[in-house]
Amino acid sequence: MTARYLSEKFSKEQVEELFTTKGKIQMITAPTGAGKTYFVQTNVIKIAKGEFKPFGASQKKALLLANRSALITQIKEDLKNNLDATYFESINEEEYVSKYIDILSYQSLAKKILEDITFLEKYNLIIADECHYFLNDYWNNTTQLTLNELINHSVDNTILFFSATTEELKHFMDIIKDIEFDGRELYNEVLSVEESMDLGFNDRLDIVVTNDELENVMQQIPADEKFIIFVNEFMTKNKIEDLVKTMSTDKRAIGFMYSKWEQQGRGFKVDEEMAKKYDLTINNESFYDDYILGIIANNAMDNGVNLKMEDLKHIVLLNQYDFTQIKQFIGRKRHNPNNPEDRTNVYIISHNKAELEKIKVNCDKTMGYVKDYETLTKEEFMDKYMVDITLNSVCIPKYENSYLEGLKMLDRTKYNVERNNDFPFMITFCFDGNVEIHPNYCQIEKVACKLNIINGVLGQLQYCTMAKFYEVNLRKYYKNVSIKEVNKSKSQKKYSALEEIPEYLDNLKGVSINKEQYKKLREEFKIKWDVKHEKKFTVLGDKAFNEYISQFGYCIMKGKGKKVGNTIPTIYIIAKN
């Protein structure tokens, strides 16, 4: 039987080794729905009870980390349920175990480290859920500090990183080890991407990648079935609400969800209405209102929200370009393990070239800064980017650790000073005249990964649609992936013909067709692959068509069919040369 859950993947001895290994970060790739929370919490409780050596009652504690307030809420509720289901020998044991486990967001941890650089010393076990946070949320400027401190702490303590999407972080740690950590290996890959593919419920997903319009995709979804649409960062709150109004009908009520934090000056305040929606969604593990059939949401809902809804049959991703985020969005649906009919259709719509080009401009700008940082002298770099440096600089007294003190000052002034978010450096000016440039390596890595995807897509548009690019790459992570392409350019039709026609002809090999069917076949080649007469732009004749398919190793053989009245019709058979 295929192991769907992490708890089924490890023996008791392997679990004990995993939760007690020191020296490196233990990296576990596990898809959403693989039971990460249960696996972690039940074993941490066992550790606190003294079932794993060398752990047991001590002054040191365990720390669970997550990256969204919604996920923190979910983890706390899950922990309460797991503690309630645990047998304790005494009240004292229950009290100790309950106090043994701390739960923090990454953002809260960063603040505590800024206040006290020794903060992590109270923990001998740290478990970081959704560890792709370190790159995805680079914009808060402290992810590099937090990651560095966790890596240092892993030398003498056990630290586990969990995520469905670890590829970018592993690549980053392979780079940063030579920059910050004297070349020592920083992580151990406990489960590779390939080993984790069978975990969870990815086999319950039927994924279609398309370059069709949202309106046409929605027509394929029955009017009485539930769905969720995830939009990208270009869709503002107002645009989300406008789309909801456009798509809602008397028979199809649609709701919306975005961040519960809204801008107030340069700071933020809680959107009470949205916070209530999140509370209802998290607590009920379903849509916040039973009346609605669909929801339109953005990346504020990319984790921490589990939808255990067997009637949620469709997930639509509208122009999502980041594979990490794509996997997180798909993972919001949690399938019933006892119902094999609980399947989900996933439609990944990818066609907006203009949005990609807009993202690319910002990415190119960031990497341009990086290139100059690597090639220019410090003085040349400072002179060239004087304005950007002014926006991203902080003044500090003379400190031993200017990076740490600079981050503290950056954090204190983040709502008061407008920064250049594309400039991946913090510059510290010490009172003694010392100036240092501190790269945000997490930002540089994430932008480089994003740019790699964008350049890959745009570079192949001459040959294939955006949908084709994503279909090929998504097959690395999912088993049931198909593609539906519309509106191909002439060059895309030409290049796709080289791949698709041999397979198409092979499926027709040996099949006999009549004259009318043969004509329709040649018409199909014209429509689908732009195969036509070069001057007249008409469907190819018999001889020209035969010559065309001969390059693929096929030919049309003619024969005589059954006599009909006084006529013996010609039949056409596709054969291998």
CSV table of C-alpha atoms in Angstrom, one decimal, residues 39-315:
chain,number,residue,atom,x,y,z
A,39,PHE,CA,3.5,13.9,12.5
A,40,VAL,CA,5.3,16.8,14.2
A,41,GLN,CA,3.0,17.4,17.1
A,42,THR,CA,2.5,13.8,18.2
A,43,ASN,CA,6.3,13.2,18.2
A,44,VAL,CA,7.1,16.4,20.0
A,45,ILE,CA,4.6,15.4,22.7
A,46,LYS,CA,6.4,12.0,22.9
A,47,ILE,CA,9.7,13.8,23.3
A,48,ALA,CA,8.3,16.0,26.0
A,49,LYS,CA,7.1,12.9,27.9
A,50,GLY,CA,10.6,11.4,27.7
A,51,GLU,CA,9.9,8.7,25.2
A,52,PHE,CA,12.8,9.8,23.1
A,53,LYS,CA,16.3,9.9,24.5
A,54,PRO,CA,18.1,12.2,25.2
A,55,PHE,CA,15.0,14.3,25.6
A,56,GLY,CA,12.6,14.5,28.5
A,57,ALA,CA,11.9,17.0,31.2
A,58,SER,CA,14.5,19.7,31.0
A,59,GLN,CA,14.8,23.5,31.0
A,60,LYS,CA,15.1,23.5,27.2
A,61,LYS,CA,12.0,23.5,25.1
A,62,ALA,CA,10.6,22.8,21.6
A,63,LEU,CA,9.6,25.6,19.2
A,64,LEU,CA,7.2,25.3,16.3
A,65,LEU,CA,7.4,27.9,13.6
A,66,ALA,CA,4.9,28.9,10.8
A,67,ASN,CA,4.6,31.8,8.4
A,68,ARG,CA,1.0,33.0,8.5
A,69,SER,CA,-1.3,34.0,11.3
A,70,ALA,CA,-3.9,31.7,9.9
A,71,LEU,CA,-1.5,28.8,10.1
A,72,ILE,CA,-0.5,29.7,13.6
A,73,THR,CA,-4.1,29.6,14.6
A,74,GLN,CA,-4.5,26.2,13.0
A,75,ILE,CA,-1.4,24.8,14.6
A,76,LYS,CA,-2.5,25.9,18.1
A,77,GLU,CA,-5.9,24.3,17.6
A,78,ASP,CA,-4.4,21.1,16.3
A,79,LEU,CA,-2.0,21.0,19.3
A,80,LYS,CA,-4.9,21.5,21.7
A,81,ASN,CA,-6.7,18.5,20.1
A,82,ASN,CA,-3.5,16.4,20.1
A,83,LEU,CA,-2.9,17.2,23.8
A,84,ASP,CA,-6.5,16.3,24.6
A,85,ALA,CA,-6.0,12.9,23.0
A,86,THR,CA,-2.8,12.2,24.9
A,87,TYR,CA,-2.7,10.1,28.1
A,88,PHE,CA,-0.7,11.7,30.9
A,89,GLU,CA,0.5,9.9,34.0
A,90,SER,CA,-0.2,13.0,36.2
A,91,ILE,CA,-1.3,16.6,36.2
A,92,ASN,CA,2.3,17.7,36.6
A,93,GLU,CA,3.3,15.8,33.4
A,94,GLU,CA,0.4,17.3,31.5
A,95,GLU,CA,1.4,20.8,32.7
A,96,TYR,CA,5.0,20.3,31.8
A,97,VAL,CA,4.3,19.0,28.3
A,98,SER,CA,1.8,21.8,27.6
A,99,LYS,CA,4.5,24.4,28.6
A,100,TYR,CA,7.3,22.5,26.7
A,101,ILE,CA,6.0,23.6,23.3
A,102,ASP,CA,6.1,27.2,22.1
A,103,ILE,CA,4.5,28.3,18.8
A,104,LEU,CA,5.6,31.4,17.0
A,105,SER,CA,5.4,33.0,13.6
A,106,TYR,CA,8.6,33.6,11.7
A,107,GLN,CA,7.9,37.3,12.0
A,108,SER,CA,7.6,37.1,15.8
A,109,LEU,CA,10.8,35.0,16.0
A,110,ALA,CA,12.7,37.7,14.0
A,111,LYS,CA,11.6,40.4,16.4
A,112,LYS,CA,12.7,38.3,19.4
A,113,ILE,CA,16.1,37.6,17.8
A,114,LEU,CA,16.5,41.4,17.1
A,115,GLU,CA,15.8,42.0,20.8
A,116,ASP,CA,18.0,39.2,22.0
A,117,ILE,CA,20.5,37.4,19.7
A,118,THR,CA,20.7,34.5,22.2
A,119,PHE,CA,16.9,33.9,22.1
A,120,LEU,CA,17.2,30.4,20.4
A,121,GLU,CA,19.3,29.0,23.2
A,122,LYS,CA,16.3,28.0,25.2
A,123,TYR,CA,15.3,25.5,22.5
A,124,ASN,CA,16.9,22.1,21.8
A,125,LEU,CA,14.3,21.2,19.1
A,126,ILE,CA,13.0,23.6,16.5
A,127,ILE,CA,10.5,22.7,13.7
A,128,ALA,CA,10.0,25.1,10.9
A,129,ASP,CA,6.8,24.5,8.9
A,130,GLU,CA,6.4,26.1,5.4
A,131,CYS,CA,10.1,26.8,5.4
A,132,HIS,CA,9.9,28.3,1.9
A,133,TYR,CA,9.0,31.4,3.8
A,134,PHE,CA,12.7,32.4,4.1
A,135,LEU,CA,12.8,33.2,0.3
A,136,ASN,CA,9.1,34.0,-0.4
A,137,ASP,CA,8.9,36.7,2.3
A,138,TYR,CA,12.4,38.2,1.7
A,139,TRP,CA,10.7,41.7,1.6
A,140,ASN,CA,10.5,41.9,5.4
A,141,ASN,CA,14.4,42.1,5.5
A,142,THR,CA,14.8,39.7,8.4
A,143,THR,CA,14.5,36.3,6.8
A,144,GLN,CA,18.2,36.1,6.2
A,145,LEU,CA,19.0,36.8,9.8
A,146,THR,CA,16.5,34.2,11.1
A,147,LEU,CA,17.8,31.6,8.7
A,148,ASN,CA,21.4,32.3,9.6
A,149,GLU,CA,20.6,31.9,13.3
A,150,LEU,CA,18.7,28.7,12.8
A,151,ILE,CA,21.6,27.3,10.7
A,152,ASN,CA,24.1,28.2,13.5
A,153,HIS,CA,21.8,26.7,16.1
A,154,SER,CA,21.5,23.4,14.2
A,155,VAL,CA,25.2,22.6,15.0
A,156,ASP,CA,24.3,21.6,18.6
A,157,ASN,CA,20.5,21.2,18.4
A,158,THR,CA,17.9,19.5,16.3
A,159,ILE,CA,16.2,21.6,13.6
A,160,LEU,CA,13.6,20.3,11.1
A,161,PHE,CA,12.5,22.2,8.0
A,162,PHE,CA,9.2,21.1,6.4
A,163,SER,CA,7.6,22.3,3.1
A,164,ALA,CA,6.0,21.0,0.0
A,165,THR,CA,8.3,23.2,-1.9
A,166,THR,CA,11.9,23.0,-0.8
A,167,GLU,CA,13.8,23.1,-4.1
A,168,GLU,CA,14.6,26.8,-4.1
A,169,LEU,CA,15.6,26.9,-0.5
A,170,LYS,CA,18.0,23.9,-0.9
A,171,HIS,CA,19.5,25.6,-3.9
A,172,PHE,CA,20.0,28.8,-1.9
A,173,MET,CA,21.6,27.0,1.0
A,174,ASP,CA,24.0,25.3,-1.4
A,175,ILE,CA,25.1,28.8,-2.4
A,176,ILE,CA,25.0,30.6,0.9
A,177,LYS,CA,27.2,27.9,2.6
A,178,ASP,CA,30.3,29.3,0.8
A,179,ILE,CA,29.3,32.9,1.4
A,180,GLU,CA,28.4,32.8,5.1
A,181,PHE,CA,29.4,29.4,6.5
A,182,ASP,CA,32.9,28.5,5.3
A,183,GLY,CA,31.6,25.9,2.9
A,184,ARG,CA,30.2,23.4,5.4
A,185,GLU,CA,27.1,21.4,4.4
A,186,LEU,CA,24.0,23.1,5.9
A,187,TYR,CA,21.2,20.5,5.4
A,188,ASN,CA,20.5,16.9,5.1
A,189,GLU,CA,17.8,15.9,2.6
A,190,VAL,CA,15.6,13.4,4.5
A,191,LEU,CA,13.0,13.0,1.7
A,192,SER,CA,13.7,14.1,-1.8
A,193,VAL,CA,11.1,15.6,-4.1
A,194,GLU,CA,10.9,12.2,-5.9
A,195,GLU,CA,10.5,10.2,-2.7
A,196,SER,CA,7.7,12.5,-1.5
A,197,MET,CA,5.6,12.4,-4.6
A,198,ASP,CA,3.5,9.5,-3.4
A,199,LEU,CA,2.7,11.2,-0.1
A,200,GLY,CA,-0.5,13.1,0.3
A,201,PHE,CA,-3.3,13.0,-2.3
A,202,ASN,CA,-1.7,14.3,-5.5
A,203,ASP,CA,-3.2,11.3,-7.3
A,204,ARG,CA,-6.6,12.7,-6.6
A,205,LEU,CA,-5.8,15.8,-8.7
A,206,ASP,CA,-6.7,16.1,-12.4
A,207,ILE,CA,-4.7,19.1,-13.6
A,208,VAL,CA,-5.4,20.9,-16.9
A,209,VAL,CA,-3.0,23.6,-18.0
A,210,THR,CA,-4.5,26.0,-20.6
A,211,ASN,CA,-4.0,29.4,-22.2
A,212,ASP,CA,-7.8,29.8,-22.5
A,213,GLU,CA,-9.7,32.7,-21.0
A,214,LEU,CA,-11.2,32.4,-17.4
A,215,GLU,CA,-14.7,32.9,-18.8
A,216,ASN,CA,-14.3,29.8,-21.1
A,217,VAL,CA,-12.8,27.7,-18.3
A,218,MET,CA,-15.7,28.6,-15.9
A,219,GLN,CA,-18.2,27.4,-18.5
A,220,GLN,CA,-16.7,23.9,-18.1
A,221,ILE,CA,-17.6,24.0,-14.4
A,222,PRO,CA,-21.2,22.9,-13.6
A,223,ALA,CA,-23.2,25.8,-12.3
A,224,ASP,CA,-24.0,23.9,-9.0
A,225,GLU,CA,-20.5,22.8,-8.1
A,226,LYS,CA,-18.2,24.6,-5.7
A,227,PHE,CA,-14.9,26.2,-6.8
A,228,ILE,CA,-12.1,28.5,-5.7
A,229,ILE,CA,-10.2,30.9,-8.0
A,230,PHE,CA,-6.7,32.1,-6.9
A,231,VAL,CA,-5.6,35.3,-8.5
A,232,ASN,CA,-2.1,36.8,-8.6
A,233,GLU,CA,-0.5,39.9,-7.0
A,234,PHE,CA,-1.7,42.2,-9.9
A,235,MET,CA,-5.3,41.7,-8.7
A,236,THR,CA,-5.9,44.4,-6.1
A,237,LYS,CA,-8.7,44.1,-3.4
A,238,ASN,CA,-10.9,46.3,-5.5
A,239,LYS,CA,-10.3,44.3,-8.7
A,240,ILE,CA,-11.1,41.1,-6.8
A,241,GLU,CA,-14.4,42.5,-5.6
A,242,ASP,CA,-15.1,43.8,-9.1
A,243,LEU,CA,-14.5,40.3,-10.5
A,244,VAL,CA,-16.8,38.8,-7.9
A,245,LYS,CA,-19.6,41.2,-9.0
A,246,THR,CA,-19.0,40.3,-12.7
A,247,MET,CA,-19.1,36.5,-12.1
A,248,SER,CA,-21.9,36.3,-9.6
A,249,THR,CA,-25.3,35.4,-10.8
A,250,ASP,CA,-28.7,34.6,-9.1
A,251,LYS,CA,-27.7,30.9,-9.3
A,252,ARG,CA,-24.0,31.3,-8.5
A,253,ALA,CA,-23.1,33.4,-5.4
A,254,ILE,CA,-19.4,34.1,-5.1
A,255,GLY,CA,-17.4,35.4,-2.1
A,256,PHE,CA,-13.9,36.8,-1.8
A,257,MET,CA,-10.9,36.6,0.6
A,258,TYR,CA,-7.7,38.6,0.7
A,259,SER,CA,-5.4,39.7,3.4
A,260,LYS,CA,-7.0,40.6,6.7
A,261,TRP,CA,-4.4,43.4,7.1
A,262,GLU,CA,-5.1,46.7,5.4
A,263,GLN,CA,-2.8,49.7,4.8
A,264,GLN,CA,-3.1,52.5,7.3
A,265,GLY,CA,-0.6,55.2,6.5
A,266,ARG,CA,2.7,53.3,6.3
A,267,GLY,CA,1.5,50.8,8.8
A,268,PHE,CA,-1.3,48.2,8.9
A,269,LYS,CA,-4.6,47.6,10.8
A,270,VAL,CA,-6.9,44.6,10.9
A,271,ASP,CA,-9.8,44.4,8.5
A,272,GLU,CA,-12.4,43.1,11.0
A,273,GLU,CA,-14.8,41.8,8.3
A,274,MET,CA,-12.0,39.9,6.6
A,275,ALA,CA,-10.6,38.6,9.9
A,276,LYS,CA,-14.1,37.2,10.7
A,277,LYS,CA,-14.1,35.4,7.3
A,278,TYR,CA,-10.7,33.8,8.1
A,279,ASP,CA,-11.9,32.7,11.6
A,280,LEU,CA,-15.0,31.0,10.1
A,281,THR,CA,-13.0,29.4,7.3
A,282,ILE,CA,-10.3,28.1,9.6
A,283,ASN,CA,-12.7,26.8,12.2
A,284,ASN,CA,-15.1,25.2,9.8
A,285,GLU,CA,-12.5,24.1,7.3
A,286,SER,CA,-14.9,25.2,4.6
A,287,PHE,CA,-16.1,28.4,2.9
A,288,TYR,CA,-17.1,31.1,5.4
A,289,ASP,CA,-20.7,31.0,4.2
A,290,ASP,CA,-22.6,27.9,3.2
A,291,TYR,CA,-24.6,30.0,0.7
A,292,ILE,CA,-21.7,30.7,-1.7
A,293,LEU,CA,-20.6,28.4,-4.4
A,294,GLY,CA,-17.2,29.9,-5.1
A,295,ILE,CA,-14.5,32.1,-3.7
A,296,ILE,CA,-12.0,34.4,-5.3
A,297,ALA,CA,-8.8,34.7,-3.2
A,298,ASN,CA,-5.2,35.9,-3.5
A,299,ASN,CA,-1.9,34.7,-1.9
A,300,ALA,CA,-3.0,35.6,1.6
A,301,MET,CA,-4.8,32.3,1.5
A,302,ASP,CA,-1.8,30.2,0.2
A,303,ASN,CA,-1.4,28.3,3.5
A,304,GLY,CA,-2.8,28.0,6.9
A,305,VAL,CA,-6.3,27.5,5.5
A,306,ASN,CA,-7.5,23.9,4.9
A,307,LEU,CA,-10.6,23.2,3.0
A,308,LYS,CA,-11.9,19.8,3.9
A,309,MET,CA,-14.8,20.0,1.5
A,310,GLU,CA,-15.7,17.0,-0.6
A,311,ASP,CA,-18.0,19.2,-2.6
A,312,LEU,CA,-15.1,21.6,-3.5
A,313,LYS,CA,-14.6,20.1,-7.0
A,314,HIS,CA,-12.6,22.8,-8.8
A,315,ILE,CA,-9.6,24.9,-8.2
